[in-house]
Structure formats: structure tokens, C-alpha cells
XYZ file of C-alpha atoms in Angstrom:
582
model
C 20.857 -7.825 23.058
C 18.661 -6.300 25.792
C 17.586 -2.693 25.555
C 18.897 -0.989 28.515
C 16.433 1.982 29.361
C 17.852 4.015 32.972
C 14.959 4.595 35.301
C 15.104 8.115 37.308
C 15.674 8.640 40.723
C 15.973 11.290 43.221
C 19.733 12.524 42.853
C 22.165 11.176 45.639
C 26.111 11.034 46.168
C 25.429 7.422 44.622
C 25.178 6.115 41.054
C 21.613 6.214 40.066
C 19.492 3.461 42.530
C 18.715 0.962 39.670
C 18.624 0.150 35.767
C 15.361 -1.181 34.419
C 16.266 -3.525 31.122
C 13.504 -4.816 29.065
C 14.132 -7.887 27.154
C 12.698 -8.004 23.701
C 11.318 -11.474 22.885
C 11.343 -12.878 19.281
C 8.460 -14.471 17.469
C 9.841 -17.236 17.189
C 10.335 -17.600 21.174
C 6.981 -16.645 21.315
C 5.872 -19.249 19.319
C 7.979 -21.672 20.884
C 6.165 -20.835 24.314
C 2.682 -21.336 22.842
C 3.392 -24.562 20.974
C 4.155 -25.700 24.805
C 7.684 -26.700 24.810
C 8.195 -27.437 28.321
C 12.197 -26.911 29.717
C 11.470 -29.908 32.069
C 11.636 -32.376 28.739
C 14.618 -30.384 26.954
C 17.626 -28.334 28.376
C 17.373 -24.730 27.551
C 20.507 -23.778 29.289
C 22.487 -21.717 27.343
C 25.608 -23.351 25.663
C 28.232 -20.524 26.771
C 27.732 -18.893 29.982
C 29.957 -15.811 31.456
C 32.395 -17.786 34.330
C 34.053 -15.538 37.127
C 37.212 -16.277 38.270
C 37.100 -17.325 42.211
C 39.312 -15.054 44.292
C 42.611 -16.204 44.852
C 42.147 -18.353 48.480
C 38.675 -18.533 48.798
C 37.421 -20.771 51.347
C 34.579 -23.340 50.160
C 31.389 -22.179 49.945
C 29.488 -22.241 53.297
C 25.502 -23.357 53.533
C 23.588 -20.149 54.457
C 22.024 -19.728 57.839
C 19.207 -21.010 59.343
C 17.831 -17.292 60.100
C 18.726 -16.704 56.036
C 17.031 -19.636 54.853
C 13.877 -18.971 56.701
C 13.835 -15.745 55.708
C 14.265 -16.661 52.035
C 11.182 -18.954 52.451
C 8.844 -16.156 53.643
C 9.765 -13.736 51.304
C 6.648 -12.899 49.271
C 8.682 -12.624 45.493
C 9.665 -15.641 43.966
C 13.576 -15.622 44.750
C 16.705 -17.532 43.393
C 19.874 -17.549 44.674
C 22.697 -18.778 41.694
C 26.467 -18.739 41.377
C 27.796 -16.140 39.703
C 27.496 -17.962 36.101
C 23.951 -18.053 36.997
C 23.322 -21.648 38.405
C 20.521 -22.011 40.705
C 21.411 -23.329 44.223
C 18.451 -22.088 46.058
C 14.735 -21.443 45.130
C 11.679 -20.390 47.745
C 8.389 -21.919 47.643
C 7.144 -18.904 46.080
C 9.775 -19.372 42.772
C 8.726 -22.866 42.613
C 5.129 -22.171 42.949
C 5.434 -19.594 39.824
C 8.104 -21.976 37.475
C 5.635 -24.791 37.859
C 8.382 -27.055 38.992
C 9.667 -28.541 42.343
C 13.128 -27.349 43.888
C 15.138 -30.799 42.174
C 13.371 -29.135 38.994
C 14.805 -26.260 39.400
C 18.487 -27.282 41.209
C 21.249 -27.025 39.358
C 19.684 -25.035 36.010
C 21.241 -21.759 34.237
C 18.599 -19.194 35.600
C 18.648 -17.899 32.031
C 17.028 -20.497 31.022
C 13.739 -19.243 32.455
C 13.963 -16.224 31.107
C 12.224 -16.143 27.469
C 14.071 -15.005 24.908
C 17.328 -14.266 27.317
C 20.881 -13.869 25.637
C 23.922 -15.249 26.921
C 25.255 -11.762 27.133
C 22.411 -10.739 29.291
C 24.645 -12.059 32.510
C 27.611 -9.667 31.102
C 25.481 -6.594 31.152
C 23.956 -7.531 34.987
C 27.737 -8.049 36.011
C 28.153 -3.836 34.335
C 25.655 -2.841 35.848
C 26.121 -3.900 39.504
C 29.144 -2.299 39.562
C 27.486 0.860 39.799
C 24.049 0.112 41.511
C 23.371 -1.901 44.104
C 20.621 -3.759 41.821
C 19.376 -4.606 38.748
C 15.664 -4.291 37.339
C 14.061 -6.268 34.469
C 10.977 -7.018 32.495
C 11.196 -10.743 30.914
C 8.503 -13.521 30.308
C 9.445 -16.107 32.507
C 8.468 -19.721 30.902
C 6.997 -22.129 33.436
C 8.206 -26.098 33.256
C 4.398 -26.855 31.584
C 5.409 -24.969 28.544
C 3.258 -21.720 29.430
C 4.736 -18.381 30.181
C 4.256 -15.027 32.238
C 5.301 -11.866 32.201
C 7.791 -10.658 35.092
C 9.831 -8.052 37.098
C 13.081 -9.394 38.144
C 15.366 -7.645 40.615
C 18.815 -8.925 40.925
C 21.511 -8.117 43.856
C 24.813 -9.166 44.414
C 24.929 -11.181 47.304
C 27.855 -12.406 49.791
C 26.706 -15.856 51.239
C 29.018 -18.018 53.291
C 32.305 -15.899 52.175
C 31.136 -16.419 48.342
C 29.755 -14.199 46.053
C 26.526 -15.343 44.358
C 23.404 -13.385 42.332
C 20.167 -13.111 44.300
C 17.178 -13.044 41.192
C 14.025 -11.934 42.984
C 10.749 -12.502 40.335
C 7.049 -11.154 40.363
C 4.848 -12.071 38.358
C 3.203 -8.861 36.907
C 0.343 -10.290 34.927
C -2.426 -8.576 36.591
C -0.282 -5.466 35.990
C 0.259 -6.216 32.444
C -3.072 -7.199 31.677
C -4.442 -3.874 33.290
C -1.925 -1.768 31.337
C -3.298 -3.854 27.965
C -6.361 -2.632 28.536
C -5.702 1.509 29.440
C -3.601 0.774 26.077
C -6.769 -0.552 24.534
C -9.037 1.954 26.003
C -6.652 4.716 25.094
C -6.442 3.504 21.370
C -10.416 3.557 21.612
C -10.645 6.907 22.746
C -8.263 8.317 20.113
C -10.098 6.153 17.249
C -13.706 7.510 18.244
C -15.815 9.180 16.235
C -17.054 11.309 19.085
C -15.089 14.603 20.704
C -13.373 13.273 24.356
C -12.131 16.418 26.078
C -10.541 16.551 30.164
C -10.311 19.907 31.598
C -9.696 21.237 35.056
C -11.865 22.318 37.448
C -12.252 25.624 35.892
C -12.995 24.023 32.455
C -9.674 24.635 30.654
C -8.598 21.547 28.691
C -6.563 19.765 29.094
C -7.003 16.771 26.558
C -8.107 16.434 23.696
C -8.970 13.225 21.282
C -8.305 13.850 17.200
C -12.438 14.075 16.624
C -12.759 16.589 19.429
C -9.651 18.796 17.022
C -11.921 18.578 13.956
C -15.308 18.718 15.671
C -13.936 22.101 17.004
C -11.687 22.813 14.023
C -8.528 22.992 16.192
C -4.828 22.601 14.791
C -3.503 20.974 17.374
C -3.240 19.988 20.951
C -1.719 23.413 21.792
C -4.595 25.408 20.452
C -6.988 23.154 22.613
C -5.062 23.951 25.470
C -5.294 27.558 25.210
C -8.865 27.344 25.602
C -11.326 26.521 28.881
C -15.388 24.705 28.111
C -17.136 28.083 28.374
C -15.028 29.683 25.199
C -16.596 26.236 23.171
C -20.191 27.065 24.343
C -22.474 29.345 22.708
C -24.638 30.492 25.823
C -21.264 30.742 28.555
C -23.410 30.765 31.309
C -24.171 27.037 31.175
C -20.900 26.705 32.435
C -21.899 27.248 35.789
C -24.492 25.402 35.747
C -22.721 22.272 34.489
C -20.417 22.417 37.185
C -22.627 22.676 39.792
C -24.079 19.579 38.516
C -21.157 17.621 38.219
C -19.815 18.824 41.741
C -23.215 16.739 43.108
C -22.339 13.582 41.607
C -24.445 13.591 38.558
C -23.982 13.966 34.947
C -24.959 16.431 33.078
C -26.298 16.092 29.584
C -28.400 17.916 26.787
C -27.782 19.373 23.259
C -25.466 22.205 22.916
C -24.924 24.992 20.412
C -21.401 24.575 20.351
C -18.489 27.465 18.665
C -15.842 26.458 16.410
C -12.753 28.223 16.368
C -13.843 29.475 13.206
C -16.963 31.179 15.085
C -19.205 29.065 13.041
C -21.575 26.974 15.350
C -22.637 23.109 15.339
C -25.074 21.496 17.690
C -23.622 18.641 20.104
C -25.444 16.031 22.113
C -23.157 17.156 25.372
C -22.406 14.087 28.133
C -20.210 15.970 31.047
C -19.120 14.081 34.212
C -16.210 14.091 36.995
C -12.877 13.195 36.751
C -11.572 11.757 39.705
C -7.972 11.078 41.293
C -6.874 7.717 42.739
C -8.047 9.373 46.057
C -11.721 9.607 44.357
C -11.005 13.548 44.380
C -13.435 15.855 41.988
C -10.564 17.200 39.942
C -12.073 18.293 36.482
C -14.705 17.176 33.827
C -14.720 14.511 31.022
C -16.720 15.495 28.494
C -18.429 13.875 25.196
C -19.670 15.053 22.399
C -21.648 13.981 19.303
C -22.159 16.185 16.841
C -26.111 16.655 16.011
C -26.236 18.955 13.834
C -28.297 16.852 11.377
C -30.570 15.810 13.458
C -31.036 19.068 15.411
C -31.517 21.402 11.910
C -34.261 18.561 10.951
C -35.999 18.533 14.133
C -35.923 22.512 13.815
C -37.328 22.295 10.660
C -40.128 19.912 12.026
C -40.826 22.048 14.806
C -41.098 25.195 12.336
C -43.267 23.098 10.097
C -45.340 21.438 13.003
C -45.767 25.169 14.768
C -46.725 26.777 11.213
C -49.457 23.989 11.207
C -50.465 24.743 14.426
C -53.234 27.125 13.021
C -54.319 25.387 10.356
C -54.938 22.280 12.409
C -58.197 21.567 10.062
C -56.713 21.801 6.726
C -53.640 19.492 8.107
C -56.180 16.935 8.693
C -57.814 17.079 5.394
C -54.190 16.714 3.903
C -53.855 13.868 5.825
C -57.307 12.396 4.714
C -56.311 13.032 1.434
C -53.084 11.566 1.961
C -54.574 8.080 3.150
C -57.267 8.576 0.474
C -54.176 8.650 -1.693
C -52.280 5.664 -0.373
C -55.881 3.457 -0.985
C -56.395 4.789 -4.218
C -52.315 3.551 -5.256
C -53.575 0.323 -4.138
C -53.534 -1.794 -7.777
C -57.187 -1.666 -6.489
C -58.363 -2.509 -10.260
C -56.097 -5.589 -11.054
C -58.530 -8.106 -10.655
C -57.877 -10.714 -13.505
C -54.737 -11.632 -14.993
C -53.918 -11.281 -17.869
C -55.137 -7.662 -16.916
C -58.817 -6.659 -17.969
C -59.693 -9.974 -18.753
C -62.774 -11.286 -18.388
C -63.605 -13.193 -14.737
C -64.527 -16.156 -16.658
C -61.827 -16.215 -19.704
C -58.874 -14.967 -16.711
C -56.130 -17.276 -15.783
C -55.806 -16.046 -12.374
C -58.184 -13.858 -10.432
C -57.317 -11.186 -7.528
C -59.129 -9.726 -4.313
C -57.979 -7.489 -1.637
C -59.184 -5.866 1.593
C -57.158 -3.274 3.034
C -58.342 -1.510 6.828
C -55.775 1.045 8.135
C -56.044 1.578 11.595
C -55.735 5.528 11.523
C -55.827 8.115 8.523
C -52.592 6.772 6.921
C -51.782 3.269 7.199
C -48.353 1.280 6.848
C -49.491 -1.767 4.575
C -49.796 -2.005 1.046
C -49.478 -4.557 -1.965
C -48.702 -3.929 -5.745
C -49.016 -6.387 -8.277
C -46.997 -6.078 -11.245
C -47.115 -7.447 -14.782
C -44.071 -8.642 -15.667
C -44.540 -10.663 -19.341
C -47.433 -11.619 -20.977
C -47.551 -14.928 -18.951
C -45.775 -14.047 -15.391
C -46.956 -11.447 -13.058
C -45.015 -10.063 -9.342
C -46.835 -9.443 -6.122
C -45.599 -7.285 -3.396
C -46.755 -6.904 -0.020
C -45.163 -5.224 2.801
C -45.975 -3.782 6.841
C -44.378 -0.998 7.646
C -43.240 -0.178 11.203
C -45.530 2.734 12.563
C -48.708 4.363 11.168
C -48.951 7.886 10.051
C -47.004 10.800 7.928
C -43.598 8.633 8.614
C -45.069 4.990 7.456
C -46.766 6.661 4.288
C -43.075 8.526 3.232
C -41.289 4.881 4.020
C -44.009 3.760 1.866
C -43.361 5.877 -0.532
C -39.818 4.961 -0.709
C -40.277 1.479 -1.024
C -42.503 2.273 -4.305
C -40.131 4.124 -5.814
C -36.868 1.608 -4.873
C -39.324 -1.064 -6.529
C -39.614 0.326 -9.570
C -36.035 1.031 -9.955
C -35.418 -2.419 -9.389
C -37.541 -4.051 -12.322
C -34.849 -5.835 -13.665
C -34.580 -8.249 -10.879
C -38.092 -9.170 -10.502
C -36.603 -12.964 -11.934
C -34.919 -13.315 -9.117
C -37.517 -12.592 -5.632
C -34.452 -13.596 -3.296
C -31.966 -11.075 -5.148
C -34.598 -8.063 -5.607
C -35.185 -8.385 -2.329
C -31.862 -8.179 -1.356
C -31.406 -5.085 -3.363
C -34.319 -3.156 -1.832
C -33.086 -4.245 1.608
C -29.726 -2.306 0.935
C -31.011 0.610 -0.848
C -33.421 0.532 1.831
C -31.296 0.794 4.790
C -28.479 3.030 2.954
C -31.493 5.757 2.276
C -32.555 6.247 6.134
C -29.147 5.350 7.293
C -27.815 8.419 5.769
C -30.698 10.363 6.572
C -29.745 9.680 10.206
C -33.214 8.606 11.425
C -34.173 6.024 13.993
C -34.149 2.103 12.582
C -37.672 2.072 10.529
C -37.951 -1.890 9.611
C -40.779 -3.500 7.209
C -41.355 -6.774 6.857
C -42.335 -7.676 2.932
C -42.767 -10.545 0.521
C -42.143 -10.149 -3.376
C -43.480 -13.523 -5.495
C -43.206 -13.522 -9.228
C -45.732 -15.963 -10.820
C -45.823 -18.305 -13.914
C -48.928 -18.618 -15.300
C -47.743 -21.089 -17.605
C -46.447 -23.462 -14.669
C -48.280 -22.477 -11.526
C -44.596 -21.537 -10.336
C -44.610 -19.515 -7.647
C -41.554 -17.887 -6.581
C -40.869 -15.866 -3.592
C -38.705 -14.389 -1.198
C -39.763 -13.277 2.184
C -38.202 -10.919 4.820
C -39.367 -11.590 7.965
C -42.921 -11.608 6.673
C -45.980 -13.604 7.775
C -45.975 -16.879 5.455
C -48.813 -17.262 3.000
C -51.187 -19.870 3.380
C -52.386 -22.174 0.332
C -55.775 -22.946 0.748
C -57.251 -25.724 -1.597
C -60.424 -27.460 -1.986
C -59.458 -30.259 0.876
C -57.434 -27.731 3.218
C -55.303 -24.865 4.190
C -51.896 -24.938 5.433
C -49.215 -22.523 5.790
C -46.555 -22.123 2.736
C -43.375 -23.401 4.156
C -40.388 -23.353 1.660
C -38.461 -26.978 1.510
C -35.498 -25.295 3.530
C -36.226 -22.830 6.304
C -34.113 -20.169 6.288
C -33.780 -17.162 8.782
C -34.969 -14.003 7.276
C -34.427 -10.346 9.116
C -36.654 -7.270 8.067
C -35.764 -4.685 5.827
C -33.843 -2.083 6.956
C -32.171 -3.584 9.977
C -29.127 -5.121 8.332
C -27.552 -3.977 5.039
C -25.626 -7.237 4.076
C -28.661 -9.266 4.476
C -29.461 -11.983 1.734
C -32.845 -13.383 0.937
C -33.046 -16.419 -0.582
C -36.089 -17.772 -3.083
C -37.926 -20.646 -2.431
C -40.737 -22.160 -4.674
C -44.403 -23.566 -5.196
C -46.317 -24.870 -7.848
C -50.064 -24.066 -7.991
C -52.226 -26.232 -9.480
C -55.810 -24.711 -10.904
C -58.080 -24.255 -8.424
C -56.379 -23.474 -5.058
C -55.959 -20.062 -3.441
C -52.527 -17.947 -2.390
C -53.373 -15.898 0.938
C -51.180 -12.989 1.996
C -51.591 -11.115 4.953
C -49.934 -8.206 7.194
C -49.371 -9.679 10.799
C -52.018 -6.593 12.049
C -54.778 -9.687 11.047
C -52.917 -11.700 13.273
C -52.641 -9.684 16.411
C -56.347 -8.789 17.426
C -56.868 -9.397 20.741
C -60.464 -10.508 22.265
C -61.672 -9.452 25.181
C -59.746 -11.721 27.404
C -56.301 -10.573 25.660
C -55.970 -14.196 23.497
C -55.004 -13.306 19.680
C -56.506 -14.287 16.697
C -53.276 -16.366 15.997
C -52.718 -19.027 13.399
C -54.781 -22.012 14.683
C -58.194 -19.667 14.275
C -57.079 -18.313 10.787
C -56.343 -21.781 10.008
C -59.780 -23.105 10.992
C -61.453 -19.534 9.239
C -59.811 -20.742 6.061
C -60.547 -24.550 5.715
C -64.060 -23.831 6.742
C -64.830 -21.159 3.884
C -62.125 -22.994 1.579
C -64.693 -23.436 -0.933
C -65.800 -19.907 -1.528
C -64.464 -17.122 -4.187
C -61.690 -15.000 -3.286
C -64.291 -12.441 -2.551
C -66.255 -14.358 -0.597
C -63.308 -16.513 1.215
C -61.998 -12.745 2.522
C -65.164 -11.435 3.604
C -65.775 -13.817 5.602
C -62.085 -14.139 6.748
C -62.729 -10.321 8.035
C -66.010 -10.608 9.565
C -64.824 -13.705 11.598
C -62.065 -11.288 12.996
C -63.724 -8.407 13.753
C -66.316 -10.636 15.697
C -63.177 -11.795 17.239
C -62.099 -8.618 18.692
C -65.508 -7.170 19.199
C -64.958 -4.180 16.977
C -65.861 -2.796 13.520
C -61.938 -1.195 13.878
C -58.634 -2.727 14.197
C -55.861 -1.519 16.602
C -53.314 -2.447 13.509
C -53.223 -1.864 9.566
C -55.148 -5.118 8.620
C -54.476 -5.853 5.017
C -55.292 -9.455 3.014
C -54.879 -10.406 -0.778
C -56.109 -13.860 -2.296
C -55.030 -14.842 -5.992
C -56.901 -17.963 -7.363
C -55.259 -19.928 -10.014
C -57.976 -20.518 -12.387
C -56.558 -22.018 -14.999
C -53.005 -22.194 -16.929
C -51.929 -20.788 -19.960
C -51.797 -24.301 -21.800
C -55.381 -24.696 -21.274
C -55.881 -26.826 -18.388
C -59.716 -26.606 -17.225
C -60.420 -23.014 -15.096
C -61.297 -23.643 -11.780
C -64.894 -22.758 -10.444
């Protein structure tokens, strides 16, 4: 049955002006209408109708009037005119322009069967409620003759045409409306589901809404106990109050961190976003306010700023921290794994090692490790930090410490890395700091294969340089691989090489690979590829000296504007005694 829902009007010597009745449609109609079920291929009209009795010597019905029929064309709703069991006689172009269908279409059909989801006792509760109003309003989805359906107000009068009593249905299609109210619904279920405090107030700042964050931000019960209260109790220094205003009043918003008071009187600091609300008439009528609590953020940055400030003076010592700092991050280099296995001699070792490493400032954001892992297999790690300085070298750190908790996945590059990535990004996440990304590359090695396995995140590919050539490591399926620290669910997958004795494994931090010459060109892959092939020949030692040299004549500078760090591991011979390379 319909739900029947009165409307209120201004009070008369009349029954109340109208009835709005709002016809609940079934999932199962609503599926119907989707699927695409068109009326014009089946009859929809209901089996059982509601009949009136004609009047005892009622003439036959009469055609309306000219004046009446042009009239019902122009009219701007989609109207129907039906007998009183609801059969259409008459439709406007407007009805037939909404239903899809032409006026033989429409002729002759129960006018509930447009109506979606319509009850044959729908035509009983009109015929109740005209008695006492002089119309009828509903809400329906009206189903077109294509199968597809909109949502509609219908008015319906009681109409005497020709000496005969027949239903006028008058329909507009309310889409637009619909679709607009969908989305203040949406907006409004948004507003009440964010994390940050929404607040309206008046003119004078007393609220007057209030979202559920902006209750527990300020430690308020309930709406009630916002209401009680204006902006200037919530602020700390009350005069900002006028100054906010005055802001707003000129158009702009105003914005800035806040020391904000609880209810509780304890304080919290809020990134503050204040701007007008306005009336349908554009009317300045109060403020909208936003706020994100800071607090984290703000005590850290205080903290900084205390610890930057008590620096201040000792300016020099701070700079020999920081040179011993970098001193420090060279000297955890694995600066003194130069064979493997470890210690052995140059001639007896199975693979040899050589590294340069040039930081661009004090503290750089590069580094490798190399790792023994089993008497026969060994992992490499190198990595580029985003940024130079105090930050880099504590990210650094980090990514030290995450390694060595993750030992037991050094079998499986793609995995480990996966694991770092996560730990990674759940460590700074929570620590609420900006994104800080590094691209790395973690290869375990099998010195009884020449297997090299890796995984890489959004790292510069190695380059295998042999005796005929070099050429950049590309694994049998690309795959795209995003930094660490930008996306918690990312997966790395491995890939593979095998070495055989005698060729070279170059890994490098993109800084090599974005010195600029004097006319802006980089020192991009096609000159480290020529570099390589033409020293490809040489030791490690010797191949990355002169790898170096060829770059800084490149960019015309002993220094680099980037961390600029390269490692070479020769495969000199494997474990089951195949002949060491030269």
C-alpha cells in the first residue's frame, strides 16, 4: 500500500490544500525496470481496477473544447486526462514526450500502469482523498515505453469534462531534483563521516552545527552542549575572533593553526580553514569552519624549533656533528667487503667488489650494504633516498635497521622487499611526516650458479657489462615497480640472471644519471652505455674510475649536484671451479 505522509499548509476554513503520498517501489520492480521490460511489448494494466458507478441519467460523454484542448497542449507538465477507473483518453505532447510513446501508445491504457510499483488500491485512496482536497500529490517512478524509468511528482484533480467526471494526472519529471537531493544526501553523509571538525555558526560565532569529529575534537556530549557555545569560547587567544570575521566579511578565507580549548580546558592545536556561509540570496550569514587537529605535528615542529634555536649558538659544533655524521654514514659503507667469500684473497676470491660513493653535501641519501648470507650466496642492497641532509641520513637509518630485521627473507628479493616497503611506509605514516620515498634494489647471489636474483623498486636497472658489451639488465617480464614508501600494499616481484665468470654487475643511484653539462643535456643512458663498453675490459676499480672521471668531465665539475654512488661486482669464478676470470 502507499504511505500516505500529509504535507502542511497555512490553516484555512478548508481541509488541508493537498496530501503528498510516496509510493514505495519493490526490488523486484526495480529490477524489472533495469532489465528493460518495456509496457509497449506486454500489458501492465492492472487486472482489477476500482469502477464508479455513472450517475443515474448521465448524458454521453462530450469531447472537450477547443479552448480546453489547446490549453492542455501548452501546459508545461506532462498531463493525462482518464476516466474515473483510470483509463487514459487524453495525453499532451509533453506526457508523450516523457512516456517515450506516441498518443495511440498511450490511448486507452490504465494510467497505473505507468506508475512503477503502483497498487490497484492506489486509485481507492486518490478517490479518499479528493473528497477532502481539491488535489492529490505523489512521488512515483514513472516507467517510459523503452523499458527505462524516472522519478516523478504527480498531481491529480478531479475534473468535470463534457458533463462527466474524469481524473486529470499532471506529471513532472523531478530528476534533476532528485539527483541534486542525492547528492546534499551524499555530501551530508560525507560531512558527518569526516575525520575533520565541520562547525556553522552565526554571524556572531555561536554554533550552530556541529559534525560527530567536531563533538570529540572538542570533547562535547552532544549537539546541545555545542550549541551553548559561540567560536571565541573554542579559541585560546579570543581576540582572533575579530579578526577572523573581518576577514571573512571581505570575501576571503581565513586560515592558520590554532591553539584550540576543549571543554575540558585542556588545549589541542588545529589547522583552522574559516569561510562564509551564504543564503540562497548570496547573503553573508555566518562562518563554516574546518578543523584538523595538529597537534602532532605542531608539538614536533615545537620541539624542532626549540632544538634548532638551542643550536643557534653553537652553529660550529652543529656542523662538526654533522661532519661527523656523514663521516659516519661513509664509514657504515661495507667499505671493506671487497672479495667474496669475505677476506679472501683477490686472486683465490670468487667474486670481487668496488664502490665509489660522492655525496653531494655533508650527509648524503645513498648507500649500499652487502650481506653474507651462506657460505656460497651473498645479498646486495642499494638504495636513493629522497632529500639530502639530517632527514635522508635518519630514513637511512631506518632502512638499516628494517633490513636487518628482515634477514629471514633475503631468499626471496621480491618478498623482502615487499616487507620493507610496508614497514617502511607504516613507520613515517604514523609518524605523520610528509611522503619520504627511496628507490632501492636488494639481489641475493649464488656463487655456485651465477644466479642472480633481484627485486627492484623503482630503481635504476643494473647494467651487465661483459667482455663484448654492456647492456642494461632487463628482467624477462617488465613489471611496474613504485618506490618505497608511497604505497603500503605494493608487491615486488623477483626476476633473475645468471652470470657467467668474467662479466661485471653495475649498480648505480640515478644522481650519476642526472648531471647536466653546460648546455643542460644529461649524462643519460646512451653516454653511460658508451662509458661502459669502451672501458669494458678493465677491473672493477679501474672500469669505475674511469666511469667517474668521464662524468665529472661531463658536467665540468669535481662536485655533483646529487648523491652519486656506483658498485661493480665481478664474477670471477664459481664455486665448482670454473676458471677465475682476469
Amino acid at each position: 500500500m502507499p504511505e500516505r505522509n500529509p504535507e502542511e499548509h497555512p490553516p484555512g476554513p478548508a481541509q488541508p490544500f493537498g496530501t503528498t503520498m510516496r509510493i514505495d517501489i519493490s526490488p523486484e520492480m526495480l529490477e524489472e525496470a533495469r532489465r528493460g521490460t518495456a509496457w509497449a511489448d506486454s500489458s501492465r494494466r492492472p487486472q482489477q481496477v476500482i469502477r464508479l458507478p455513472k450517475p443515474a441519467g448521465a448524458s454521453p460523454a462530450q469531447p472537450p473544447s477547443q479552448d480546453f484542448q489547446q490549453l492542455l497542449q501548452s501546459v508545461y507538465d506532462g498531463a493525462f486526462i482518464t476516466e474515473m477507473d483510470g483509463t487514459i483518453v487524453l495525453s499532451n505532447p509533453r506526457a508523450r514526450q516523457f512516456f517515450a510513446a506516441d498518443e495511440k501508445q498511450l490511448a486507452q491504457r490504465n494510467i497505473l500502469s505507468l506508475l512503477c510499483g503502483a497498487e490497484e488500491s492506489l486509485l481507492g485512496t486518490i478517490f479518499e482523498t479528493l473528497e477532502n482536497n481539491r488535489f492529490v500529490l505523489m512521488q512515483a517512478f514513472c516507467e517510459r515505453g523503452d523499458g527505462s524509468y524516472f522519478p516523478a511528482e504527480i498531481s491529480v484533480n478531479r475534473l468535470k469534462l463534457g458533463g462527466r467526471e474524469r481524473l486529470g494526472f499532471f506529471v513532472r519529471d523531478i530528476t534533476l531534483r532528485k539527483d541534486q537531493e542525492d547528492r546534499l544526501r551524499t555530501g551530508f553523509t560525507a560531512i558527518q563521516n569526516a575525520s575533520s571538525a565541520i562547525a556553522i555558526t552565526g554571524l556572531e560565532g555561536k554554533i550552530e552545527y556541529t559534525n560527530p569529529a567536531f563533538l570529540a575534537f572538542f570533547m562535547l556530549a552532544n549537539d546541545d552542549e555545542a550549541h551553548e557555545r559561540g567560536l571565541s569560547d573554542l579559541l585560546c587567544e579570543q581576540e582572533k575572533f575579530s579578526e577572523i570575521s573581518e576577514t571573512v566579511a571581505r570575501g576571503e578565507t581565513w586560515e592558520s593553526e590554532l591553539e584550540l580549548r576543549r571543554a575540558d580546558d585542556t588545549t589541542f592545536f588545529g589547522h583552522v580553514s574559516i569561510s562564509a556561509n551564504l543564503n540562497t540570496d548570496g547573503e553573508h550569514v555566518g562562518l563554516v569552519l574546518s578543523i584538523l587537529d595538529v597537534s602532532v605535528q605542531k608539538n614536533a615542529q615545537q620541539q624542532l624549533e626549540a632544538y634548532a634555536e638551542a643550536l643557534g649558538a653553537q652553529n660550529t659544533a652543529m656542523q662538526e656533528d654533522l661532519s661527523v655524521a656523514g663521516e659516519l654514514h661513509q664509514a657504515l659503507l661495507p667499505a671493506d667487503f671487497l672479495t667474496f667469500p669475505r677476506h679472501s684473497e683477490k686472486a683465490d676470491a670468487l667474486v670481487r667488489f668496488h664502490h665509489l660513493y660522492c655525496p653531494s653535501g655533508t650527509i648524503g641519501g645513498d648507500f649500499f650494504d652487502i650481506r653474507e648470507v651462506s657460505e656460497h650466496e651473498f645479498a646486495v642492497f642499494i638504495a636513493d633516498v629522497m632529500g639530502h641532509g639530517i632527514r635522508s641520513a635518519l630514513v637511512v637509518a631506518t632502512i638499516r635497521g628494517l633490513l636487518e630485521e628482515l634477514r629471514e627473507f633475503a631468499q626471496d628479493p621480491g618478498g623482502l622487499l615487499s616487507q620493507l616497503n610496508l614497514h617502511y611506509t607504516k613507520i613515517f605514516k604514523q609518524m605523520g611526516s610528509d611522503v619520504t620515498f627511496s628507490t632501492a634494489l636488494f639481489g641475493l647471489f649464488d656463487c655456485r650458479t651465477g644466479l642472480f636474483r633481484y627485486a627492484n623498486a623503482s630503481h635504476p636497472r643494473p647494467y651487465l657489462v661483459t667482455s663484448a658489451e654492456a647492456e642494461l639488465l632487463r628482467p624477462a617480464q617488465e613489471s611496474g615497480s613504485a618506490a618505497l614508501g608511497l604505497f603500503a600494499e605494493s608487491r615486488y616481484a623477483t626476476h633473475e640472471h645468471r652470470l657467467n665468470p668474467g662479466e661485471t654487475l653495475l649498480l648505480y643511484t640515478d644522481g650519476l644519471s642526472e648531471i647536466e653539462d653546460a648546455h643542460g643535456e644529461l649524462y643519460d643512458e646512451r653516454r653511460l652505455h658508451e662509458t661502459l663498453c669502451e672501458h669494458r675490459q678493465r677491473s672493477p676499480e679501474e672500469l669505475l674510475e674511469a666511469l667517474l672521471a668521464d662524468a665529472r668531465a661531463f658536467g665540468g665539475s669535481e662536485n655533483f649536484d646529487d648523491d652519486v654512488c656506483v658498485l661493480a661486482l665481478r664474477l670471477q669464478a664459481l664455486e665448482n671451479g670454473s676458471d677465475s676470470a682476469p
